[in-house]
Coordinates of C-alpha atoms in Angstrom, one line a residue:
Chain A
X1 CA -33.6 46.9 37.0
X2 CA -37.8 45.3 36.6
X3 CA -37.6 43.5 34.0
X4 CA -36.7 40.0 34.6
X5 CA -34.5 38.1 32.1
X6 CA -34.1 34.4 33.4
X7 CA -36.5 32.7 35.6
X8 CA -35.9 28.9 36.7
X9 CA -39.0 27.4 37.8
X10 CA -38.8 24.7 40.2
X11 CA -35.8 22.9 38.8
X12 CA -35.4 19.2 39.5
X13 CA -32.4 16.7 38.4
X14 CA -30.9 14.0 39.2
X15 CA -27.8 12.3 38.8
X16 CA -28.6 8.4 38.5
X17 CA -30.3 7.6 41.3
X18 CA -29.2 10.6 43.3
X19 CA -31.0 13.8 43.5
X20 CA -28.6 17.3 42.7
X21 CA -31.5 20.0 42.4
X22 CA -34.5 19.7 44.1
X23 CA -37.1 22.2 43.8
X24 CA -35.0 25.2 42.8
X25 CA -37.0 28.5 41.7
X26 CA -35.8 32.2 41.6
X27 CA -35.8 34.7 39.0
X28 CA -33.2 36.6 38.3
X29 CA -33.5 41.3 36.7
X30 CA -32.1 42.6 33.6
X31 CA -28.1 43.8 35.1
X32 CA -28.0 42.0 37.7
X33 CA -25.4 40.4 39.6
X34 CA -27.0 36.8 40.7
X35 CA -24.7 35.4 43.4
X36 CA -24.9 30.7 43.5
X37 CA -23.4 29.8 47.3
X38 CA -23.3 26.4 48.8
X39 CA -21.2 24.6 50.4
X40 CA -19.2 21.8 47.5
X41 CA -21.2 19.3 45.6
X42 CA -24.7 21.2 46.6
X43 CA -25.2 21.6 43.3
X44 CA -24.3 25.4 41.8
X45 CA -22.6 23.8 38.9
X46 CA -24.9 21.8 37.8
X47 CA -27.8 24.6 38.9
X48 CA -25.1 27.1 36.3
X49 CA -25.2 23.8 33.3
X50 CA -28.6 23.5 33.0
X51 CA -29.2 27.4 32.9
X52 CA -27.0 27.1 29.8
X53 CA -28.6 24.7 28.9
X54 CA -26.0 22.4 28.9
X55 CA -27.7 19.6 30.7
X56 CA -31.4 18.2 31.1
X57 CA -33.4 18.9 34.4
X58 CA -36.0 16.0 34.9
X59 CA -38.3 18.2 35.7
X60 CA -38.4 22.5 36.1
X61 CA -38.3 25.0 33.7
X62 CA -35.9 27.9 32.4
X63 CA -37.3 30.4 31.5
X64 CA -35.5 33.5 29.1
X65 CA -37.4 35.3 28.5
X66 CA -40.7 33.8 27.2
X67 CA -39.3 30.7 26.4
X68 CA -38.6 27.7 28.1
X69 CA -34.9 26.0 27.5
X70 CA -35.8 22.7 28.5
X71 CA -38.1 22.0 26.6
X72 CA -36.2 23.5 22.8
X73 CA -35.0 20.9 20.5
X74 CA -31.1 21.3 19.2
X75 CA -31.3 24.2 17.2
X76 CA -33.6 26.7 19.2
X77 CA -31.6 26.1 22.1
X78 CA -28.1 26.7 20.0
X79 CA -29.7 30.3 19.4
X80 CA -30.7 30.9 23.4
X81 CA -26.6 30.0 23.0
X82 CA -24.7 32.3 21.3
X83 CA -26.5 34.8 23.4
X84 CA -25.1 33.8 26.1
X85 CA -21.2 33.8 27.2
X86 CA -19.8 31.5 29.4
X87 CA -16.5 31.5 31.4
X88 CA -16.0 28.2 33.0
X89 CA -14.3 27.5 36.7
X90 CA -11.1 25.9 34.2
X91 CA -11.6 28.7 31.7
X92 CA -11.8 26.3 28.3
X93 CA -9.4 28.3 26.8
X94 CA -9.1 26.3 23.1
X95 CA -5.1 24.6 24.1
X96 CA -4.3 24.8 20.5
X97 CA -5.0 28.9 19.1
X98 CA -3.9 32.1 20.8
X99 CA -4.8 33.9 23.2
X100 CA -6.3 36.4 20.5
X101 CA -7.4 33.3 18.6
X102 CA -9.8 32.4 21.5
X103 CA -11.5 35.3 22.0
X104 CA -12.2 35.6 17.6
X105 CA -14.1 32.7 17.5
X106 CA -17.7 33.4 19.0
X107 CA -16.4 36.4 16.2
X108 CA -15.6 35.1 14.2
X109 CA -18.3 31.9 14.1
X110 CA -21.9 33.3 14.2
X111 CA -21.0 37.3 16.0
X112 CA -22.5 40.0 13.5
X113 CA -19.2 41.8 12.9
X114 CA -17.3 43.4 9.7
X115 CA -14.7 40.7 9.5
X116 CA -11.9 43.8 9.3
X117 CA -13.1 44.4 13.0
X118 CA -12.7 41.8 14.5
X119 CA -9.2 42.4 15.5
X120 CA -9.5 45.6 17.1
X121 CA -12.1 44.2 18.9
X122 CA -10.1 41.5 20.4
X123 CA -7.2 43.7 21.4
X124 CA -10.2 45.3 23.0
X125 CA -11.4 42.8 25.1
X126 CA -8.1 41.8 26.4
X127 CA -7.5 45.0 27.2
X128 CA -10.6 45.2 29.1
X129 CA -9.9 42.6 31.0
X130 CA -6.0 44.2 31.6
X131 CA -4.5 41.2 29.2
X132 CA -3.5 43.8 25.8
X133 CA 0.0 42.5 25.9
X134 CA -1.3 38.8 26.1
X135 CA -3.2 38.4 22.0
X136 CA -0.1 36.5 20.4
X137 CA 0.5 33.9 24.2
X138 CA -0.9 30.1 23.4
X139 CA -3.4 29.4 26.9
X140 CA -0.5 26.8 28.3
X141 CA 1.5 30.1 28.7
X142 CA 0.0 31.8 31.1
X143 CA -0.3 31.8 34.6
X144 CA -4.0 30.5 36.1
X145 CA -5.3 34.1 36.7
X146 CA -4.5 35.0 33.7
X147 CA -6.6 32.3 32.3
X148 CA -9.5 33.1 34.3
X149 CA -9.0 36.4 32.1
X150 CA -8.8 35.4 29.0
X151 CA -11.4 33.4 29.1
X152 CA -14.1 36.1 30.4
X153 CA -12.5 38.0 27.5
X154 CA -13.5 35.6 25.2
X155 CA -17.3 34.7 27.7
X156 CA -18.0 38.3 26.6
X157 CA -16.9 38.7 22.8
X158 CA -20.1 39.4 21.7
X159 CA -21.5 41.8 24.6
X160 CA -23.6 38.9 25.4
X161 CA -26.5 40.2 27.9
X162 CA -25.8 37.5 30.3
X163 CA -22.3 36.0 31.2
X164 CA -22.5 33.1 33.5
X165 CA -18.7 32.8 35.7
X166 CA -17.6 29.7 37.1
X167 CA -15.9 30.6 40.6
X168 CA -13.6 33.7 39.0
X169 CA -11.9 34.0 42.0
X170 CA -11.5 30.7 43.1
X171 CA -7.1 29.7 43.1
X172 CA -6.2 33.5 42.2
X173 CA -4.1 36.0 45.3
X174 CA -6.6 38.8 46.8
X175 CA -5.3 41.5 44.6
X176 CA -6.2 39.7 41.3
X177 CA -9.7 38.5 42.8
X178 CA -10.3 41.6 43.8
X179 CA -9.4 43.0 40.5
X180 CA -11.9 40.6 37.9
X181 CA -14.9 42.0 40.7
X182 CA -14.0 45.1 40.1
X183 CA -13.8 44.1 36.1
X184 CA -17.5 42.4 36.7
X185 CA -19.1 45.6 38.3
X186 CA -17.6 47.6 35.5
X187 CA -18.6 46.1 32.4
X188 CA -22.2 45.5 34.6
X189 CA -22.0 49.4 34.4
X190 CA -21.1 50.2 30.4
X191 CA -22.5 47.1 29.1
X192 CA -25.6 46.6 31.1
X193 CA -24.4 42.3 31.6
X194 CA -26.5 40.0 33.8
X195 CA -23.7 38.5 35.6
X196 CA -24.4 35.5 37.0
X197 CA -21.6 33.5 39.3
X198 CA -20.8 30.4 41.4
X199 CA -18.4 31.7 44.5
X200 CA -17.8 30.5 47.4
X201 CA -15.3 34.2 48.0
X202 CA -16.8 36.4 50.5
X203 CA -15.5 39.5 50.5
X204 CA -16.2 38.8 46.3
X205 CA -19.8 38.2 47.6
X206 CA -20.2 41.0 49.9
X207 CA -18.6 43.5 46.6
X208 CA -20.6 42.4 43.7
X209 CA -23.8 40.2 44.4
X210 CA -27.1 42.2 43.8
X211 CA -29.0 39.4 44.9
X212 CA -28.2 35.8 45.8
X213 CA -28.9 31.6 46.2
X214 CA -27.5 29.6 48.7
X215 CA -28.0 25.7 48.1
X216 CA -28.2 22.8 50.9
X217 CA -27.8 19.8 49.2
X218 CA -30.0 20.4 46.2
X219 CA -32.6 22.9 48.0
X220 CA -32.6 26.2 48.1
X221 CA -31.8 27.9 51.8
X222 CA -32.1 31.0 51.5
X223 CA -32.9 33.6 48.3
X224 CA -32.2 38.3 48.8
X225 CA -29.3 40.4 49.5
X226 CA -26.4 40.0 51.2
X227 CA -27.8 42.0 53.7
X228 CA -30.9 40.1 53.9
X229 CA -28.3 37.5 56.0
X230 CA -28.5 39.3 58.8
X231 CA -32.2 39.5 59.2
X232 CA -33.7 36.9 58.3
X233 CA -30.8 34.8 56.7
X234 CA -31.3 30.8 58.4
X235 CA -28.4 29.2 60.8
X236 CA -26.8 27.7 57.9
X237 CA -26.9 30.9 55.4
X238 CA -25.5 32.8 59.3
X239 CA -22.6 29.5 58.8
X240 CA -21.8 30.2 55.4
X241 CA -20.9 33.5 56.4
X242 CA -19.5 33.0 60.1
X243 CA -17.2 30.8 57.9
X244 CA -17.8 28.8 60.9
X245 CA -17.3 24.6 60.8
X246 CA -19.0 21.7 61.5
X247 CA -19.0 17.9 61.6
X248 CA -21.5 17.6 58.5
X249 CA -18.6 18.3 56.2
X250 CA -16.6 15.1 57.3
X251 CA -20.4 13.9 57.4
X252 CA -20.9 14.5 54.0
X253 CA -17.9 12.9 52.4
X254 CA -17.7 15.1 49.8
Chain B
X1 CA 1.1 68.6 10.6
X2 CA -1.9 68.9 9.9
X3 CA -4.2 68.0 12.8
X4 CA -8.7 66.5 11.6
X5 CA -11.2 66.9 14.2
X6 CA -13.8 64.4 14.1
X7 CA -16.8 64.4 15.9
X8 CA -18.7 61.3 16.4
X9 CA -21.9 60.5 16.6
X10 CA -24.3 60.2 19.7
X11 CA -24.4 56.8 19.5
X12 CA -21.4 55.1 18.4
X13 CA -21.6 51.2 17.4
X14 CA -20.9 49.0 14.4
X15 CA -22.5 51.2 11.6
X16 CA -20.7 54.4 12.7
X17 CA -17.4 53.4 13.9
X18 CA -17.1 52.4 10.0
X19 CA -18.3 55.7 8.9
X20 CA -16.1 57.9 10.9
X21 CA -13.2 55.2 10.5
X22 CA -14.3 55.7 6.3
X23 CA -14.3 60.0 7.6
X24 CA -10.8 59.1 9.3
X25 CA -9.1 58.0 6.3
X26 CA -10.9 60.8 3.9
X27 CA -9.3 63.4 6.0
X28 CA -6.0 62.6 7.2
X29 CA -4.7 60.3 4.7
X30 CA -2.0 61.3 4.2
X31 CA -0.7 61.0 7.2
X32 CA -1.3 64.1 10.3
X33 CA -2.8 64.3 13.6
X34 CA -6.1 63.2 14.1
X35 CA -8.9 64.3 17.1
X36 CA -11.8 62.4 17.9
X37 CA -14.0 64.4 19.1
X38 CA -16.6 62.3 21.2
X39 CA -18.3 65.5 23.4
X40 CA -21.8 64.5 21.4
X41 CA -21.7 60.3 22.0
X42 CA -23.8 59.6 25.1
X43 CA -23.6 55.9 24.4
X44 CA -21.4 53.7 22.5
X45 CA -20.6 49.5 22.2
X46 CA -18.0 47.4 22.2
X47 CA -18.2 47.0 18.1
X48 CA -18.0 51.0 17.8
X49 CA -15.1 51.0 21.0
X50 CA -13.4 48.2 18.6
X51 CA -14.1 51.0 15.6
X52 CA -11.7 53.7 17.9
X53 CA -9.6 51.4 18.3
X54 CA -9.0 50.7 14.6
X55 CA -9.0 54.4 14.0
X56 CA -5.9 54.2 16.2
X57 CA -4.2 51.8 14.4
X58 CA -4.7 53.5 11.3
X59 CA -3.6 56.9 12.4
X60 CA -0.5 55.3 14.7
X61 CA 0.4 53.3 11.0
X62 CA 0.5 56.5 9.9
X63 CA 2.9 58.0 12.0
X64 CA 0.3 60.7 13.6
X65 CA -0.4 61.2 16.7
X66 CA -4.5 59.9 17.9
X67 CA -6.6 61.4 21.0
X68 CA -9.0 61.3 21.9
X69 CA -11.5 64.0 23.8
X70 CA -14.4 65.2 25.3
X71 CA -15.5 62.0 26.5
X72 CA -18.1 62.2 29.4
X73 CA -19.9 60.0 32.0
X74 CA -20.0 56.8 30.9
X75 CA -18.1 57.4 27.9
X76 CA -15.3 58.0 29.5
X77 CA -15.0 55.4 31.9
X78 CA -15.8 53.1 28.7
X79 CA -13.2 54.8 27.0
X80 CA -10.6 54.8 30.2
X81 CA -10.7 51.1 30.1
X82 CA -10.0 49.9 26.2
X83 CA -7.2 53.0 26.8
X84 CA -4.0 49.7 26.2
X85 CA -6.1 48.8 23.2
X86 CA -5.6 52.0 21.5
X87 CA -2.1 52.1 22.0
X88 CA -0.4 49.2 18.6
X89 CA -0.9 45.9 19.2
X90 CA 2.6 43.6 20.7
X91 CA 4.4 42.1 17.1
X92 CA 4.3 38.5 16.8
X93 CA 6.4 36.8 17.9
X94 CA 9.7 36.6 15.2
X95 CA 10.9 33.2 14.7
X96 CA 14.6 33.8 15.3
X97 CA 16.5 35.6 12.6
X98 CA 20.0 33.6 11.8
X99 CA 20.2 30.2 10.0
X100 CA 23.0 29.0 12.6
X101 CA 21.7 29.9 15.5
X102 CA 18.6 28.2 13.7
X103 CA 20.6 24.8 13.2
X104 CA 22.1 25.1 16.9
X105 CA 19.1 25.4 18.6
X106 CA 17.5 22.7 16.4
X107 CA 20.7 20.8 17.4
X108 CA 21.2 21.2 20.9
X109 CA 17.5 20.2 21.5
X110 CA 18.4 17.0 19.7
X111 CA 21.4 16.1 21.5
X112 CA 19.0 17.1 24.7
X113 CA 16.0 14.8 23.8
X114 CA 18.6 11.6 23.5
X115 CA 20.1 12.4 26.7
X116 CA 16.9 12.4 27.9
X117 CA 15.9 9.7 26.6
X118 CA 19.3 7.6 27.4
X119 CA 18.6 8.5 30.7
X120 CA 14.5 7.4 30.7
X121 CA 16.3 3.9 29.2
X122 CA 18.5 3.8 32.1
X123 CA 16.1 4.1 34.9
X124 CA 14.1 1.7 33.4
X125 CA 16.7 -0.9 33.0
X126 CA 17.6 -0.1 36.7
X127 CA 13.8 -0.1 38.2
X128 CA 12.8 -3.5 36.5
X129 CA 15.3 -5.6 36.4
X130 CA 18.3 -4.3 39.3
X131 CA 15.8 -2.3 41.7
X132 CA 13.7 -6.0 42.5
X133 CA 16.7 -7.9 43.6
X134 CA 18.0 -4.4 45.7
X135 CA 14.6 -5.1 48.1
X136 CA 13.4 -1.1 46.4
X137 CA 9.9 -3.5 45.2
X138 CA 8.6 -3.7 41.6
X139 CA 4.5 -2.8 41.1
X140 CA 3.6 -6.4 40.4
X141 CA -0.4 -5.4 41.0
X142 CA 0.4 -2.8 38.3
X143 CA 2.7 -4.8 36.5
X144 CA -0.4 -7.4 36.6
X145 CA -2.9 -5.0 35.5
X146 CA -0.9 -3.9 32.3
X147 CA -0.4 -6.9 31.0
X148 CA -4.4 -7.5 31.1
X149 CA -4.4 -4.6 29.2
X150 CA -2.2 -4.9 27.1
X151 CA -1.2 -8.5 25.9
X152 CA -5.5 -10.3 27.0
X153 CA -7.5 -7.2 25.6
X154 CA -5.6 -7.0 22.0
X155 CA -5.4 -11.3 21.8
X156 CA -8.7 -11.1 19.7
X157 CA -7.5 -8.3 17.2
X158 CA -3.4 -9.0 17.3
X159 CA -5.0 -13.0 15.9
X160 CA -7.8 -11.3 13.3
X161 CA -4.8 -9.2 11.4
X162 CA -2.3 -12.1 11.1
X163 CA -5.0 -14.3 10.1
X164 CA -5.9 -11.7 7.3
X165 CA -2.0 -11.4 6.4
X166 CA -1.1 -14.9 6.6
X167 CA -4.8 -15.8 3.6
X168 CA -3.3 -12.3 1.8
X169 CA 0.4 -13.5 1.3
X170 CA -0.6 -17.2 0.6
X171 CA -3.7 -15.3 -1.9
X172 CA -0.4 -13.5 -3.2
X173 CA 2.1 -16.2 -3.8
X174 CA 0.1 -19.0 -5.3
X175 CA -0.6 -16.9 -8.2
X176 CA 2.6 -16.9 -8.5
X177 CA 3.8 -19.9 -8.0
X178 CA 1.0 -21.8 -9.5
X179 CA 3.2 -20.6 -13.0
X180 CA 6.2 -23.4 -12.0
X181 CA 3.8 -26.2 -10.4
X182 CA 4.8 -25.7 -7.3
X183 CA 1.8 -24.2 -5.2
X184 CA 3.0 -26.2 -2.2
X185 CA 5.8 -24.3 -1.7
X186 CA 3.1 -21.6 -0.5
X187 CA 2.7 -23.0 3.2
X188 CA 6.5 -23.2 3.4
X189 CA 6.4 -19.4 2.5
X190 CA 4.8 -18.6 4.5
X191 CA 5.7 -20.3 7.7
X192 CA 8.8 -18.8 7.2
X193 CA 8.2 -14.9 6.3
X194 CA 6.0 -15.6 9.8
X195 CA 8.2 -16.9 12.0
X196 CA 11.0 -14.4 10.8
X197 CA 9.3 -11.1 10.3
X198 CA 5.3 -10.8 9.8
X199 CA 4.9 -12.1 12.8
X200 CA 6.6 -10.0 14.3
X201 CA 5.7 -6.5 12.5
X202 CA 2.4 -7.0 12.1
X203 CA 1.6 -8.0 15.8
X204 CA 4.2 -5.1 16.4
X205 CA 2.1 -2.5 14.4
X206 CA -0.7 -3.2 16.2
X207 CA 0.1 -3.0 19.7
X208 CA 1.8 -0.3 18.7
X209 CA -1.4 1.7 17.9
X210 CA -2.4 0.3 20.1
X211 CA -0.3 0.7 23.6
X212 CA 2.2 2.7 21.9
X213 CA -0.4 5.3 21.5
X214 CA -2.3 4.5 24.6
X215 CA 0.8 5.0 26.8
X216 CA 2.1 8.0 25.7
X217 CA -1.5 10.0 25.8
X218 CA -1.8 8.3 29.8
X219 CA 1.6 9.9 30.5
X220 CA 1.2 13.3 28.6
X221 CA -2.2 13.8 29.9
X222 CA -0.6 12.8 34.1
X223 CA 2.2 15.7 33.2
X224 CA -0.7 18.5 31.8
X225 CA -3.4 17.4 34.9
X226 CA 0.1 17.4 37.1
X227 CA 0.0 14.0 38.0
X228 CA 4.0 13.4 37.7
X229 CA 4.4 16.7 39.3
X230 CA 2.9 15.6 42.2
X231 CA 3.9 12.0 42.9
X232 CA 7.6 13.5 42.4
X233 CA 7.3 15.4 44.8
X234 CA 5.9 12.5 47.0
X235 CA 9.3 11.8 46.2
X236 CA 7.6 8.5 44.5
X237 CA 9.8 7.4 40.8
X238 CA 7.6 8.1 38.0
X239 CA 10.2 5.4 37.0
X240 CA 9.1 3.1 39.3
X241 CA 5.9 3.0 39.2
X242 CA 5.0 4.1 35.5
X243 CA 7.6 3.0 33.4
X244 CA 8.9 -0.3 34.7
X245 CA 6.0 -2.4 34.6
X246 CA 4.8 -0.8 31.3
X247 CA 8.3 -2.4 30.2
X248 CA 7.7 -5.5 31.8
X249 CA 4.9 -5.9 30.7
X250 CA 5.0 -5.1 27.4
X251 CA 7.6 -7.7 27.2
X252 CA 5.7 -10.3 28.2
X253 CA 2.5 -10.1 26.6
X254 CA 3.8 -8.9 23.3
X255 CA 6.1 -12.3 22.7
X256 CA 2.9 -14.2 23.6
X257 CA 0.6 -11.8 21.4
X258 CA 3.6 -12.9 18.5
X259 CA 2.8 -16.4 19.2
X260 CA -0.6 -15.9 18.9
X261 CA -0.2 -14.0 15.4
X262 CA 2.7 -16.7 14.2
X263 CA -0.4 -19.4 15.0
X264 CA -3.0 -17.1 13.7
X265 CA -0.6 -16.3 9.9
X266 CA -0.1 -19.8 9.5
X267 CA -3.8 -20.5 9.9
X268 CA -4.4 -17.6 7.2
X269 CA -2.4 -19.8 4.9
X270 CA -3.8 -22.9 5.6
X271 CA -7.3 -22.2 5.3
X272 CA -6.1 -20.6 1.5
X273 CA -4.2 -24.1 0.7
X274 CA -6.7 -26.5 1.9
X275 CA -10.3 -24.7 0.3
X276 CA -8.8 -23.0 -1.9
X277 CA -5.3 -24.5 -3.6
X278 CA -7.5 -28.0 -2.8
X279 CA -4.9 -29.6 -0.5
X280 CA -5.7 -32.2 2.4
X281 CA -4.8 -30.6 5.6
X282 CA -2.4 -33.5 6.2
X283 CA 0.1 -32.6 3.4
X284 CA -0.3 -28.9 4.3
X285 CA 0.7 -29.5 7.9
X286 CA 3.3 -31.8 7.4
X287 CA 5.5 -29.4 4.4
X288 CA 4.4 -26.2 7.0
X289 CA 6.1 -28.1 9.6
X290 CA 8.8 -29.6 7.8
X291 CA 9.6 -25.6 6.7
X292 CA 9.9 -24.9 10.3
X293 CA 13.3 -23.9 11.6
X294 CA 14.1 -22.5 15.4
X295 CA 15.9 -20.3 14.0
X296 CA 13.3 -18.9 12.1
X297 CA 11.5 -18.8 15.2
X298 CA 14.1 -16.9 17.8
X299 CA 14.6 -14.0 15.1
X300 CA 11.3 -13.6 15.1
X301 CA 10.9 -13.9 18.6
X302 CA 14.7 -11.5 19.5
X303 CA 12.9 -8.8 17.5
X304 CA 10.1 -9.2 19.5
X305 CA 11.6 -8.4 22.9
X306 CA 13.3 -5.4 20.6
X307 CA 10.1 -4.0 19.7
X308 CA 7.8 -4.0 23.2
X309 CA 11.1 -2.7 24.5
X310 CA 11.5 0.0 22.3
X311 CA 7.5 0.6 21.5
X312 CA 7.0 1.3 26.1
X313 CA 10.2 3.2 25.5
X314 CA 9.0 5.4 23.4
X315 CA 5.2 5.7 24.3
X316 CA 6.5 6.7 27.7
X317 CA 9.3 8.9 26.2
X318 CA 7.1 10.9 24.6
X319 CA 4.4 11.1 27.0
X320 CA 6.8 13.2 29.2
X321 CA 8.1 15.8 26.9
X322 CA 4.2 16.8 26.5
X323 CA 4.5 20.6 26.6
X324 CA 1.0 22.4 26.2
X325 CA -2.4 21.8 27.0
X326 CA -4.9 19.0 25.0
X327 CA -3.3 19.6 21.9
X328 CA 0.6 18.9 22.9
X329 CA -1.0 15.2 23.6
X330 CA -1.9 14.2 20.4
X331 CA 1.5 15.2 19.1
X332 CA 2.4 14.0 21.3
X333 CA 1.2 10.8 20.8
X334 CA 1.0 10.6 16.8
X335 CA 5.0 10.8 17.5
X336 CA 5.4 7.6 19.4
X337 CA 3.1 6.4 16.9
X338 CA 4.8 8.0 14.0
X339 CA 8.6 7.0 15.9
X340 CA 7.2 3.5 17.2
X341 CA 6.8 2.3 13.4
X342 CA 10.2 4.5 12.8
X343 CA 12.5 2.2 14.8
X344 CA 10.3 -0.8 14.7
X345 CA 11.6 -0.4 10.8
X346 CA 15.2 0.4 12.2
X347 CA 15.4 -2.7 14.6
X348 CA 14.0 -4.9 11.9
X349 CA 16.7 -3.6 8.9
X350 CA 20.0 -4.1 11.8
X351 CA 18.4 -7.5 12.8
X352 CA 18.1 -8.2 9.2
X353 CA 21.4 -7.1 8.1
X354 CA 22.9 -9.6 11.0
X355 CA 21.2 -12.5 10.3
X356 CA 22.1 -12.3 6.7
X357 CA 25.8 -11.2 6.8
X358 CA 27.2 -12.6 10.0
X359 CA 24.7 -15.6 9.8
X360 CA 24.6 -16.1 6.2
X361 CA 21.1 -17.4 6.5

């Protein structure tokens, strides 16, 4: 675990006049589970969208290996995006297709996969996320947790080296959330996948995070392991981990 | 039964997996059990796993038993995770087998839908006409917004469409009338045609595509995003907040739009008559006004009122019926517009028949 797979340098971004990210820098190592935390509206999802190339920053760089995606043209960017899996907060499943077709879509469109094997890959990916029997169901027939897992199955369809996961356990029951944590750990162990996860769930962070980045109003307030929180964490991080409320939420009006 | 034992290579990927499948097919071609020995395999990826899944399916289709043996370490864990996929896949859901069940089901669905639509009509009637007089407020704020959106914003397109249609009608009929030397009667034709039929239909078609689709899409999206449930959960009536203001707003705006359409259509005919056929404007205008009868106009307005109510209610009805997500919204919007046009023609036929047979016009 020493090879750096992704490096973010001094990322600054604005929504209109508002500065959303302010000089964020970190790197992610291969096979790591890297968690991004922070209060609502602190820029976590925005950061994730920048790392997937869905948004362009005002300044700063994001390197995959030695290639900076912030200066790439669309065509190059697409080749990078094909090598990453994205599971979004509300799953992003295509409503007009069955779950099986959703998972098969990346395989059919640009995977170097034998067409005869696609069905088998789909069933395997679905059984990895515990949904082997849901292949022919439509997304609207699934519960929230199943949709999240189906979204993950689609994200890992091509065995991408990097998977982004936005809020994997939000809205799930504790059993399902714990199952999803185990699944992430299993996939990392078996396929060597690097996970970059945005989450609020403290239990989940303690269980899966190798390292984490905490953002607060667009700035990095902590970067390190969960154990480091006790020794080197600022008040803000400890407050997050101790779940202590403050006046500050109402003041910020978010 | 024979048992074929196939040893997998040290690294199991797509290529090696394909060879494995070929070997299994060759050795257990006519059925029989297959054992895959993963004793040598230290590494495998998803595509290798998929090949195992495929092999299992092939063997089980030929009524053989499929087993994996000697998997160790990470490979064993991987196999454990993909184990559910090694069983035959779930069958695709089949449609109802009996024709009677299907026909009956369809009939019941139609009856159910008609029931829902009637309930919606009743609700809309109550919240638009009765409830305001019982002191249960009508949402005037929403009503004004809707009139602005449905009516005022549609003025330009309605004017343009009717103007062009007027031009076309004048053009077509002038070509026929010229042979008899009665081109001045084109002015009568345009007037009567627009008053009785064309302004009403053309305006309603434009509004149905614009507003009918918007109503269906808006309500369907609200339903998909649970806004409708939230509203009902707060004890608020969706008919009061969503349906009634829309029905009343469209009932007010559509006749106004039709008036604009009527003027635009006559103007279109007039442009052709004056600039191409060469009649002085006063002659054309006199002829036009001479052909204007109140009963023709009443027929157009009466129809328009029914069109307005139909467009609003059909939009709401289809919006509320949505199932599924984004796909459902698209389907229901399409359905609303198609239903609008169909119902419009039906209403038109009924009115035409009534006026022809009963009133003799």
